[in-house]
mmCIF file of C-alpha atoms and ligand atoms in Angstrom:
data_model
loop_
_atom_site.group_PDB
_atom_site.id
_atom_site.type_symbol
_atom_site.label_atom_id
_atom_site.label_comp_id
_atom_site.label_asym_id
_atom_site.label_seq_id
_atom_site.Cartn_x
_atom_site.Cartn_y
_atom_site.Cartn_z
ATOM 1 C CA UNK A 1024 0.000 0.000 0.000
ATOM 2 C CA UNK A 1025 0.960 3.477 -0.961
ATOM 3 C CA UNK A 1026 0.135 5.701 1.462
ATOM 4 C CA UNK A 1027 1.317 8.138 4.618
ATOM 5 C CA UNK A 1028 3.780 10.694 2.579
ATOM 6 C CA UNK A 1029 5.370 12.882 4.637
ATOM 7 C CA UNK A 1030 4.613 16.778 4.797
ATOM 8 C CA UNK A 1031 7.457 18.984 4.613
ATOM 9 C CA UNK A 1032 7.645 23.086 4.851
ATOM 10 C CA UNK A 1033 10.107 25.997 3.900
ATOM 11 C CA UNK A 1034 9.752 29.814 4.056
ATOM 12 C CA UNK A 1035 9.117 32.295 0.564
ATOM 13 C CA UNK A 1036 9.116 35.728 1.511
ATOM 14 C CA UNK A 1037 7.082 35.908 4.530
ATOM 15 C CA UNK A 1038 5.467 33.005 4.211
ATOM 16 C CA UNK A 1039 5.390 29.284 5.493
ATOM 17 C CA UNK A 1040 4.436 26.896 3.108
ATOM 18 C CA UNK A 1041 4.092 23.158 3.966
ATOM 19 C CA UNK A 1042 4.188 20.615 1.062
ATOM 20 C CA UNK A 1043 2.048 17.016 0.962
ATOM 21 C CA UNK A 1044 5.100 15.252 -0.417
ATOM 22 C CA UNK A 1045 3.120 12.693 -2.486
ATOM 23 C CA UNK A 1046 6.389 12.578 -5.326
ATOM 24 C CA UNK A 1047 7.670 10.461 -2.208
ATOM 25 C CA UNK A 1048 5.190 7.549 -2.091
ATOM 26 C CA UNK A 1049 6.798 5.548 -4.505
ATOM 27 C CA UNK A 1050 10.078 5.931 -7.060
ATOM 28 C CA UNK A 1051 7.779 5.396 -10.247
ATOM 29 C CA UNK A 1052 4.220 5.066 -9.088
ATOM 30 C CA UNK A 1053 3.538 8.360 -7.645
ATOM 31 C CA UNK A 1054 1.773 11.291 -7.171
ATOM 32 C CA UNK A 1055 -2.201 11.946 -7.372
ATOM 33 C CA UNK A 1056 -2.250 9.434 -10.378
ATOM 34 C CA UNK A 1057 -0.655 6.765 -7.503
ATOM 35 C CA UNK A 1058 -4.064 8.450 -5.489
ATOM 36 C CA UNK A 1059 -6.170 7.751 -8.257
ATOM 37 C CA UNK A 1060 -5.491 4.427 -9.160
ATOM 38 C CA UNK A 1061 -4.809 3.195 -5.138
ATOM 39 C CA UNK A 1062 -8.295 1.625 -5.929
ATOM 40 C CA UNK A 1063 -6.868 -0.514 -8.875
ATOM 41 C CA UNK A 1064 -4.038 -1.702 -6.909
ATOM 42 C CA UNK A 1065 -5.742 -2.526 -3.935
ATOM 43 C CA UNK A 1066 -8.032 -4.285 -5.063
ATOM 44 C CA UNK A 1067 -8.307 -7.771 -6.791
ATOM 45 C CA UNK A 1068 -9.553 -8.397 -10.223
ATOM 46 C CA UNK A 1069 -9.537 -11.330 -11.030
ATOM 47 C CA UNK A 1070 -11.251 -11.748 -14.324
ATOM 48 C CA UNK A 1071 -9.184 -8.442 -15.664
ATOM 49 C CA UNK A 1072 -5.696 -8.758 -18.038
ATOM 50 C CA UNK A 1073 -6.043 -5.706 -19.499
ATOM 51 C CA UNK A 1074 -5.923 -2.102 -19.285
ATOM 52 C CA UNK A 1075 -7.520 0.254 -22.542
ATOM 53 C CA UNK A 1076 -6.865 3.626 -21.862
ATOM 54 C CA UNK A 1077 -6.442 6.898 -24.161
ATOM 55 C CA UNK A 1078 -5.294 10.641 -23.862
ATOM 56 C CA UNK A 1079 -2.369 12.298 -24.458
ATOM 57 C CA UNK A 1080 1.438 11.122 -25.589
ATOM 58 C CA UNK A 1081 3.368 12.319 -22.812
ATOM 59 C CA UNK A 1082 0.576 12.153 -20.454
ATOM 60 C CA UNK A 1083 1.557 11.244 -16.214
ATOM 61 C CA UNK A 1084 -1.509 9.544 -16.196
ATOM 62 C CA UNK A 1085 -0.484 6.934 -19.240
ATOM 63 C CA UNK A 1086 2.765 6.416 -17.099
ATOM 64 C CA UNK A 1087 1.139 5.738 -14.396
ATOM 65 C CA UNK A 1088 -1.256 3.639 -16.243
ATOM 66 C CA UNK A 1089 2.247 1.271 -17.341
ATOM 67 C CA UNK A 1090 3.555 1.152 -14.010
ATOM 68 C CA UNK A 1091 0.486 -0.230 -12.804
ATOM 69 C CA UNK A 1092 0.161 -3.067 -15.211
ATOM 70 C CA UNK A 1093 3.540 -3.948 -14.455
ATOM 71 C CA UNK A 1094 2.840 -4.451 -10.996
ATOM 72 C CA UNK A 1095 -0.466 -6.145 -11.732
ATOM 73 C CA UNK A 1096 1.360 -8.525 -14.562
ATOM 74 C CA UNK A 1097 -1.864 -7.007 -16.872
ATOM 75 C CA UNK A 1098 -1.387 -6.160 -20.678
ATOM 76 C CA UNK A 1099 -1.970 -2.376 -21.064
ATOM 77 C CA UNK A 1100 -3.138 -1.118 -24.318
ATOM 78 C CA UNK A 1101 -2.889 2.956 -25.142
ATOM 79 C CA UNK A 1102 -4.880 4.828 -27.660
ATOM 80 C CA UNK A 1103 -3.455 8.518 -28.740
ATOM 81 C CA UNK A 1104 -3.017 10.947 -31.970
ATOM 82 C CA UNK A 1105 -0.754 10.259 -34.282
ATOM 83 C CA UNK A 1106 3.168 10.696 -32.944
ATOM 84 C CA UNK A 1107 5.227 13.454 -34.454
ATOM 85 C CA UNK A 1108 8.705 12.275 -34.980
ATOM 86 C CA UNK A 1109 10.094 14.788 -32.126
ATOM 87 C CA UNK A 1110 7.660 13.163 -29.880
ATOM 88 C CA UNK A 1111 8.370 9.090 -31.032
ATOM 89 C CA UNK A 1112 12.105 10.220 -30.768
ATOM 90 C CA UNK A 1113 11.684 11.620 -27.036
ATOM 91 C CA UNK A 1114 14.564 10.057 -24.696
ATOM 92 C CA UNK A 1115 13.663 9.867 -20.996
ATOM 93 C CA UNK A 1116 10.325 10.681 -21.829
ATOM 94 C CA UNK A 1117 6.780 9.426 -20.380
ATOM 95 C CA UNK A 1118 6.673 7.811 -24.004
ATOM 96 C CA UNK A 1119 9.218 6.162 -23.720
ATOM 97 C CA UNK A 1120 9.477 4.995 -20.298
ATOM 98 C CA UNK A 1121 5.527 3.648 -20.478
ATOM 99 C CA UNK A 1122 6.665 1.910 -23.657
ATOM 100 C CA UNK A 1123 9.349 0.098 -21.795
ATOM 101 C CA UNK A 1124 6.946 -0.612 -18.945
ATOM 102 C CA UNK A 1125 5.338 -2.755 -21.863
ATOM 103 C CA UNK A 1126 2.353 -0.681 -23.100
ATOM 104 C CA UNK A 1127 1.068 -1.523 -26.276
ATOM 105 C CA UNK A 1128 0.621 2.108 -28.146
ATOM 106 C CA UNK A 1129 -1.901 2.576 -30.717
ATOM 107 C CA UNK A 1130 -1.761 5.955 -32.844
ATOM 108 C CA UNK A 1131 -5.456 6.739 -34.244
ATOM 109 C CA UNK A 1132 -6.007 10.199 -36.847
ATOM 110 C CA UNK A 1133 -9.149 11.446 -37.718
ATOM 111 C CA UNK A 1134 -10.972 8.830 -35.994
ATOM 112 C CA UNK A 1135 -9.923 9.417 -32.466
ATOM 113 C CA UNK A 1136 -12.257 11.498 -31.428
ATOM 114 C CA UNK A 1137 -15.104 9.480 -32.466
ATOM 115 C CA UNK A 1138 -12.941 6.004 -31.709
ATOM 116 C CA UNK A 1139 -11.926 7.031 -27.765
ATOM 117 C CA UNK A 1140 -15.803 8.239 -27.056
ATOM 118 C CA UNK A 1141 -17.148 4.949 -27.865
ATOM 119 C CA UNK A 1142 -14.603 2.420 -26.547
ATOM 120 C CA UNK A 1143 -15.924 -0.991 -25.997
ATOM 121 C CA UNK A 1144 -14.225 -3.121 -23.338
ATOM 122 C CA UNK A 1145 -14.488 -6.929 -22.912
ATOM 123 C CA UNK A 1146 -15.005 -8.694 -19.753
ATOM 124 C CA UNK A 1147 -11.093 -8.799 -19.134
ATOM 125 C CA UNK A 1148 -10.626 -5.646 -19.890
ATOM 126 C CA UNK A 1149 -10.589 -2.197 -17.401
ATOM 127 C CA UNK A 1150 -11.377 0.563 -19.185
ATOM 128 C CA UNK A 1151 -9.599 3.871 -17.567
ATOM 129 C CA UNK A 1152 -11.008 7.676 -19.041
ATOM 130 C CA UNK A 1153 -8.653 10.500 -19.862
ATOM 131 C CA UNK A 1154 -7.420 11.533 -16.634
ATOM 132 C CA UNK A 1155 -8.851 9.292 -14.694
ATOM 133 C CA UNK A 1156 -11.738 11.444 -14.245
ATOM 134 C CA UNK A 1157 -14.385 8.751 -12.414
ATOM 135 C CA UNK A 1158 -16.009 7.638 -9.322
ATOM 136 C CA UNK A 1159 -13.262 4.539 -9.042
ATOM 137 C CA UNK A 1160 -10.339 7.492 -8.048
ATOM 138 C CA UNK A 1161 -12.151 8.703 -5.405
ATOM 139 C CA UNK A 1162 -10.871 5.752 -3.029
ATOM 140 C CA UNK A 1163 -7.082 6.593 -3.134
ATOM 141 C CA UNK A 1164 -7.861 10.639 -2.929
ATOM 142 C CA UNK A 1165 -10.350 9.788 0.044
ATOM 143 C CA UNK A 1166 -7.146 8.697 2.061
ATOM 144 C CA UNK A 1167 -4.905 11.035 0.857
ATOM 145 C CA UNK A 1168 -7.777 14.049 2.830
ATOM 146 C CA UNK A 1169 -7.462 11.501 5.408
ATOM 147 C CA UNK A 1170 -3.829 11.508 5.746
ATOM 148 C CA UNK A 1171 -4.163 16.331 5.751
ATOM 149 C CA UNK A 1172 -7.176 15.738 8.206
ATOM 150 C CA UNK A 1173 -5.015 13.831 10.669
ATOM 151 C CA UNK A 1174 -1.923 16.164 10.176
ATOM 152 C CA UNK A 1175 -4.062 19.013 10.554
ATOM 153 C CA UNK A 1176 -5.431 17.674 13.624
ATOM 154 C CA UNK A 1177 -2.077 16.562 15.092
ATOM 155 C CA UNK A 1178 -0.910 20.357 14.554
ATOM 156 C CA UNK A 1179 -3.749 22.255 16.276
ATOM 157 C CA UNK A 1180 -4.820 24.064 13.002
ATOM 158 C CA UNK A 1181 -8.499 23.945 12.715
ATOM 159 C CA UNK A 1182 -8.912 25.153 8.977
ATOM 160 C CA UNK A 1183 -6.106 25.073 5.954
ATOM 161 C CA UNK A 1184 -5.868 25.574 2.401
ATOM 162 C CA UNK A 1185 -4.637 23.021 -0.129
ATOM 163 C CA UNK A 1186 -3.916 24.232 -2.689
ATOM 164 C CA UNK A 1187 -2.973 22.264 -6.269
ATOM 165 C CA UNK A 1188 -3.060 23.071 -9.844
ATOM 166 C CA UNK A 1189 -5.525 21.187 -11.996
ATOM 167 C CA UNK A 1190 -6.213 19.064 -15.073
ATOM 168 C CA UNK A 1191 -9.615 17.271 -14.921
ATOM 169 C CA UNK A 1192 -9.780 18.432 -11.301
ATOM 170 C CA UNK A 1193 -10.944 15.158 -10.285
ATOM 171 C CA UNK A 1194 -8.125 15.441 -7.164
ATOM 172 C CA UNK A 1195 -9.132 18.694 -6.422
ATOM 173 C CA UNK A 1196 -12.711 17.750 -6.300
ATOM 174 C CA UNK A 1197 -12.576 14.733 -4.385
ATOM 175 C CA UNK A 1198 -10.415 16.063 -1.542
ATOM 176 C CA UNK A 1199 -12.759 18.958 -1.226
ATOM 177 C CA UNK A 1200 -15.469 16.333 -0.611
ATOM 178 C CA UNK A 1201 -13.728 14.940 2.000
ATOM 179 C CA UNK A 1202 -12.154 17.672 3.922
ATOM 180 C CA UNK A 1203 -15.096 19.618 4.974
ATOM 181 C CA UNK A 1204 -12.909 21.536 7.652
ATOM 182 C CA UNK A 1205 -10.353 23.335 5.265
ATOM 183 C CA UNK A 1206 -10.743 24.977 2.184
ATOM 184 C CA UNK A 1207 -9.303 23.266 -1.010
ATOM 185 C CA UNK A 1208 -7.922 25.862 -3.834
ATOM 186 C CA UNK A 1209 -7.053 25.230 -7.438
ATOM 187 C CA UNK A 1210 -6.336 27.003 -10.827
ATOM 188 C CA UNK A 1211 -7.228 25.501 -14.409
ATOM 189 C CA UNK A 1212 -4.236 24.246 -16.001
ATOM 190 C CA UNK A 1213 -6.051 22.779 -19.056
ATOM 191 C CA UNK A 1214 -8.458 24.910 -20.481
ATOM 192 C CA UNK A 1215 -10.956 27.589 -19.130
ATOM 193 C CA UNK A 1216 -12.555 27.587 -15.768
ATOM 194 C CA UNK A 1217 -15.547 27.191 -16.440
ATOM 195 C CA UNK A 1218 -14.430 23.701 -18.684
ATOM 196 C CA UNK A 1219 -12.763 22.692 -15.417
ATOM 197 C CA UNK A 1220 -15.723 23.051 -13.225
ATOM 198 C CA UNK A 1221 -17.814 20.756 -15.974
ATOM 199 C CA UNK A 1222 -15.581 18.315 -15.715
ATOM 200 C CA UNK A 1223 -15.688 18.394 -11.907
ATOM 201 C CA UNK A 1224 -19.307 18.313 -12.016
ATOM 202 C CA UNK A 1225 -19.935 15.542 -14.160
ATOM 203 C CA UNK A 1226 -18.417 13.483 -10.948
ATOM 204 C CA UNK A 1227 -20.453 15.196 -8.648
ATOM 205 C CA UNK A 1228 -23.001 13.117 -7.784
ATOM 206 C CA UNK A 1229 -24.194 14.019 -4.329
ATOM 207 C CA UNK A 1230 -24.013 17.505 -4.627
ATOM 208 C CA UNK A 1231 -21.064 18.056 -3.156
ATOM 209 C CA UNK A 1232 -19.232 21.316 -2.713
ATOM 210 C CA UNK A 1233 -16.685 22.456 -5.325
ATOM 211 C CA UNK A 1234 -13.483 23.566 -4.470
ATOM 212 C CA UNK A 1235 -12.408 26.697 -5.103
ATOM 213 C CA UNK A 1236 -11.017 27.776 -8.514
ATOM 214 C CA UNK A 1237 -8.981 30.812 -9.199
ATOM 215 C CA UNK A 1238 -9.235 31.420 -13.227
ATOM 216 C CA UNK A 1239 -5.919 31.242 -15.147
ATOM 217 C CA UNK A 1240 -6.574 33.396 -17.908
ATOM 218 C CA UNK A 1241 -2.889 33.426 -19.306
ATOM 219 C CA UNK A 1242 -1.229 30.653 -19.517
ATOM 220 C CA UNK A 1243 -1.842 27.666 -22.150
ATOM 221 C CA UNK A 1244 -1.636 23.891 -21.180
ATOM 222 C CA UNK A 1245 2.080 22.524 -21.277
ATOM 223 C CA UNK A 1246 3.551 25.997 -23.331
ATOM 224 C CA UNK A 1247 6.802 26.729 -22.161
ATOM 225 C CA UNK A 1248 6.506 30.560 -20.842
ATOM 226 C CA UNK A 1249 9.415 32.466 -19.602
ATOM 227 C CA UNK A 1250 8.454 34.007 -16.460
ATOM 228 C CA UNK A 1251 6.794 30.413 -15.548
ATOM 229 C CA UNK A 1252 10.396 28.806 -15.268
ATOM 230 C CA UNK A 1253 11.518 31.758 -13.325
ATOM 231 C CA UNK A 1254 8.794 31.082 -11.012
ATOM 232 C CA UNK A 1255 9.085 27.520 -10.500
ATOM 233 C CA UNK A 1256 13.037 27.774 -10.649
ATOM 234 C CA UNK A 1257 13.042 30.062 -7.486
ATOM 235 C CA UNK A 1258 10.707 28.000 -5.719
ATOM 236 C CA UNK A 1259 12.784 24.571 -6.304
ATOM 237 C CA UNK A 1260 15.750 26.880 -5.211
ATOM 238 C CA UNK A 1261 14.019 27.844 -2.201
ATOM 239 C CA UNK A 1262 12.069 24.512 -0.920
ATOM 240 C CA UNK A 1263 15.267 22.187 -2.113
ATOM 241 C CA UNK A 1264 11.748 20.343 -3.625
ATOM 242 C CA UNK A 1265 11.659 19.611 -7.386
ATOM 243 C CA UNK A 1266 8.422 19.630 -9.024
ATOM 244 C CA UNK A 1267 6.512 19.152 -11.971
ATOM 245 C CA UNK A 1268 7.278 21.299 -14.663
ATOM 246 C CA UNK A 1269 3.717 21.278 -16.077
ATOM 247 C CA UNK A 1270 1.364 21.956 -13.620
ATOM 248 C CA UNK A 1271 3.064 23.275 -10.868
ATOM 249 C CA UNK A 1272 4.755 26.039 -12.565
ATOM 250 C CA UNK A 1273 1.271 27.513 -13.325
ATOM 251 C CA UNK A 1274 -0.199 26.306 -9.882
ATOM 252 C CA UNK A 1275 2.736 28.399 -8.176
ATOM 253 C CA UNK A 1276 2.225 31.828 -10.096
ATOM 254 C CA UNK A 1277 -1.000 31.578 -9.770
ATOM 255 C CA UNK A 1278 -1.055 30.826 -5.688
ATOM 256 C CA UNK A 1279 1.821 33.424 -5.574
ATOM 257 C CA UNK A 1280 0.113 36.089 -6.842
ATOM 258 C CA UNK A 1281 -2.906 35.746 -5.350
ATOM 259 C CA UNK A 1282 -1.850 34.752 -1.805
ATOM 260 C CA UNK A 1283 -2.970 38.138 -0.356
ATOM 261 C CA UNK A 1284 -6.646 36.907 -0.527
ATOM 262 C CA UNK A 1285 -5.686 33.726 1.517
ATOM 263 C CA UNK A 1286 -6.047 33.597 4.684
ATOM 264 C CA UNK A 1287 -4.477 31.023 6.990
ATOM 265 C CA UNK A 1288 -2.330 28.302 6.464
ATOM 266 C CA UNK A 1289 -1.290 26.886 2.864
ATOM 267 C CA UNK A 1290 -0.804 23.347 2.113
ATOM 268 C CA UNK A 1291 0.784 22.549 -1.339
ATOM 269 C CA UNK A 1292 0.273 19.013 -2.353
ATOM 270 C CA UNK A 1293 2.753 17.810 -4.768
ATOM 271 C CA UNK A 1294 0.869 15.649 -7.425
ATOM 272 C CA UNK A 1295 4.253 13.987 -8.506
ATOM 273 C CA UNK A 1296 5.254 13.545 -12.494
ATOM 274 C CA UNK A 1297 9.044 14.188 -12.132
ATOM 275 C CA UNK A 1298 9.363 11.942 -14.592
ATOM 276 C CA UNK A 1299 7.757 14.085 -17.280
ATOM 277 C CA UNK A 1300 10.207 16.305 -16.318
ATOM 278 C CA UNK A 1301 12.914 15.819 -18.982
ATOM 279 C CA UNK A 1302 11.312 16.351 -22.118
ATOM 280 C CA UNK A 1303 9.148 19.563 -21.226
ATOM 281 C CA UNK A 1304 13.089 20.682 -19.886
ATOM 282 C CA UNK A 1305 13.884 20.353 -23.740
ATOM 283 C CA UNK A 1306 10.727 22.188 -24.940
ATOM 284 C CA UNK A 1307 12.119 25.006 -22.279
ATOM 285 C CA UNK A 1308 15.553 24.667 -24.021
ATOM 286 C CA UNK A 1309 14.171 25.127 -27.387
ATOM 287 C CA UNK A 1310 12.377 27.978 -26.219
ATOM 288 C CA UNK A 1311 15.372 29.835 -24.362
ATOM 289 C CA UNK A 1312 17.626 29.156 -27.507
ATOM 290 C CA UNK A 1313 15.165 30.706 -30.420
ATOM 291 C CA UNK A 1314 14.966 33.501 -27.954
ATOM 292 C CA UNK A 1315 18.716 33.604 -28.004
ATOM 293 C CA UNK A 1316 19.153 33.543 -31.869
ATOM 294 C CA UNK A 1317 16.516 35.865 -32.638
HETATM 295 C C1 PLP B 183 -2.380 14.852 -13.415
HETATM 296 C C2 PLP B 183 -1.682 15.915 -12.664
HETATM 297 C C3 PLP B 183 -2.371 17.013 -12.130
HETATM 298 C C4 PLP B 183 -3.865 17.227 -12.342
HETATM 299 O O1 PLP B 183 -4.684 16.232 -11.758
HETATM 300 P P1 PLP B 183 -6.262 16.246 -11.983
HETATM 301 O O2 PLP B 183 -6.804 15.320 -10.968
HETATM 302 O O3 PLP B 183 -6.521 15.739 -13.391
HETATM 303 O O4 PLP B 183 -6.753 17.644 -11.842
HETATM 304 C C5 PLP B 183 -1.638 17.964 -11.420
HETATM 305 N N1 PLP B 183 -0.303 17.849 -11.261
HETATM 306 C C6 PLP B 183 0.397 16.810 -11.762
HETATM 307 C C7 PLP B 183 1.863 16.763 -11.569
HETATM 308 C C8 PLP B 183 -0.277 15.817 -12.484
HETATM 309 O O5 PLP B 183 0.433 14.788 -12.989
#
């Protein structure tokens, strides 16, 4: 079981920030997608050999997705657009590390769209949505609010913030349901805000409340930006933490500029995907050396 990551802290300006240190809970199987799957590898299934999933080519979630099968021994099958060649070349890449994990890639064109929406699954077969976004990762996320309830407990504070940066929002919305005490924060990393809070809604089946979302107007889903690397540069520098360099660059300039209107303790929770980490360095690379030429 994969649970119990420690919480560290460190000081920005005047400011104490403490850190849910899920990149910790395992070497490759990490992070919220580790949260979101817990379900999967708690649990038997034994009529299942196969996982069909689909979604993006360097996506954390299709990493995940691999190491999971490898621990389960279970075939895992990926559907995604057709590969550029910078992307099929990518070295140290979630491509190519799910690929050696085993996972079978299939590239679809036109037809994806219409392909992915009507997947069909056999009896043996689990069928995973984009991002995880279902009822199934609410299991794993449910522990992780019960791991910040306890902490918060422990340390006398009656009502926190968590903040994280979000995709589908499914972690964001799930922890919110189940820490009712504190107040959980997020930004839209993938599209608009109001496309976030759709998504979260179309898991919201009781009604619960949502967290809060701060609109990111600016910045465009894994686009190298300039000031974004400065941000997330100084706070590595600062914490001694690395983080993702997808999300959490936009989750930190976002909470950074709009801590004035938070009151009370913040709680960063780390969502893991280091190992994306190398290729979007290269996209940075690219970006710093045009700027250079030009
Ligand atoms: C997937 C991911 C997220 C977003 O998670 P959602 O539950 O889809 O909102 C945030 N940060 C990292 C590092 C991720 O890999």
């Amino acid at each position: 079981m994969l649970n119990n990551s420690p919480i560290s802290q460190f000081k920005y300006g005047n400011h104490t920030f403490f850190v849910k240190r899920d990149d910790l809970l395992d070497k490759n199987f990490n992070g919220n997608k580790a949260r979101k799957l817990a379900y999967y590898l708690e649990n038997d299934f034994p009529a299942t050999n196969t996982i069909i999933s689909y979604g993006g080519n360097q996506s954390n979630l299709m990493y995940s997705l691999s190491c999971l099968a490898q621990l389960k021994n279970w075939q895992f099958i990926y559907y995604t657009r057709s590969l550029s060649k910078t992307v099929k070349d990518s070295k140290q890449s979630n491509l190519e590390l799910s690929l050696k994990n085993g996972m079978q890639l299939i590239e679809l064109d036109k037809e994806y769209n219409q392909f992915t929406s009507s997947l069909c699954t056999t009896s043996n077969q689990l069928l995973i949505c984009q991002g995880a976004l279902q009822i199934e990762a609410e299991y794993g996320i449910k522990q992780l609010a019960e791991e910040i309830n306890k902490w918060a407990v422990l340390n006398y504070l009656e009502s926190i913030n968590i903040f994280l940066p979000s995709g589908t929002g499914t972690t964001a919305f799930f922890l919110q349901k189940h820490l009712d005490k504190h107040q959980v924060i997020t930004t839209n990393c993938v599209g608009s805000r109001d496309y976030l809070i759709e998504q979260m809604s179309s898991i919201n089946y009781d009604n619960s409340k949502l967290p809060l979302v701060i609109d990111n107007k600016q910045y465009r889903f894994a686009t190298p930006y300039e000031e974004l690397l400065t941000t997330i540069r100084e706070i590595n520098k600062v914490s001694q933490i690395e983080f993702d360099l997808i999300y959490d660059p936009v989750g930190w300039k976002i909470l950074l500029e709009n801590l004035e209107t938070i009151k009370g303790s913040i709680l960063y929770l780390h969502c893991g995907g280091l190992t994306g980490n190398y290729s979007m360095q290269q996209r940075y690379n690219y970006l710093k050396n045009k700027s250079a030429t030009s």
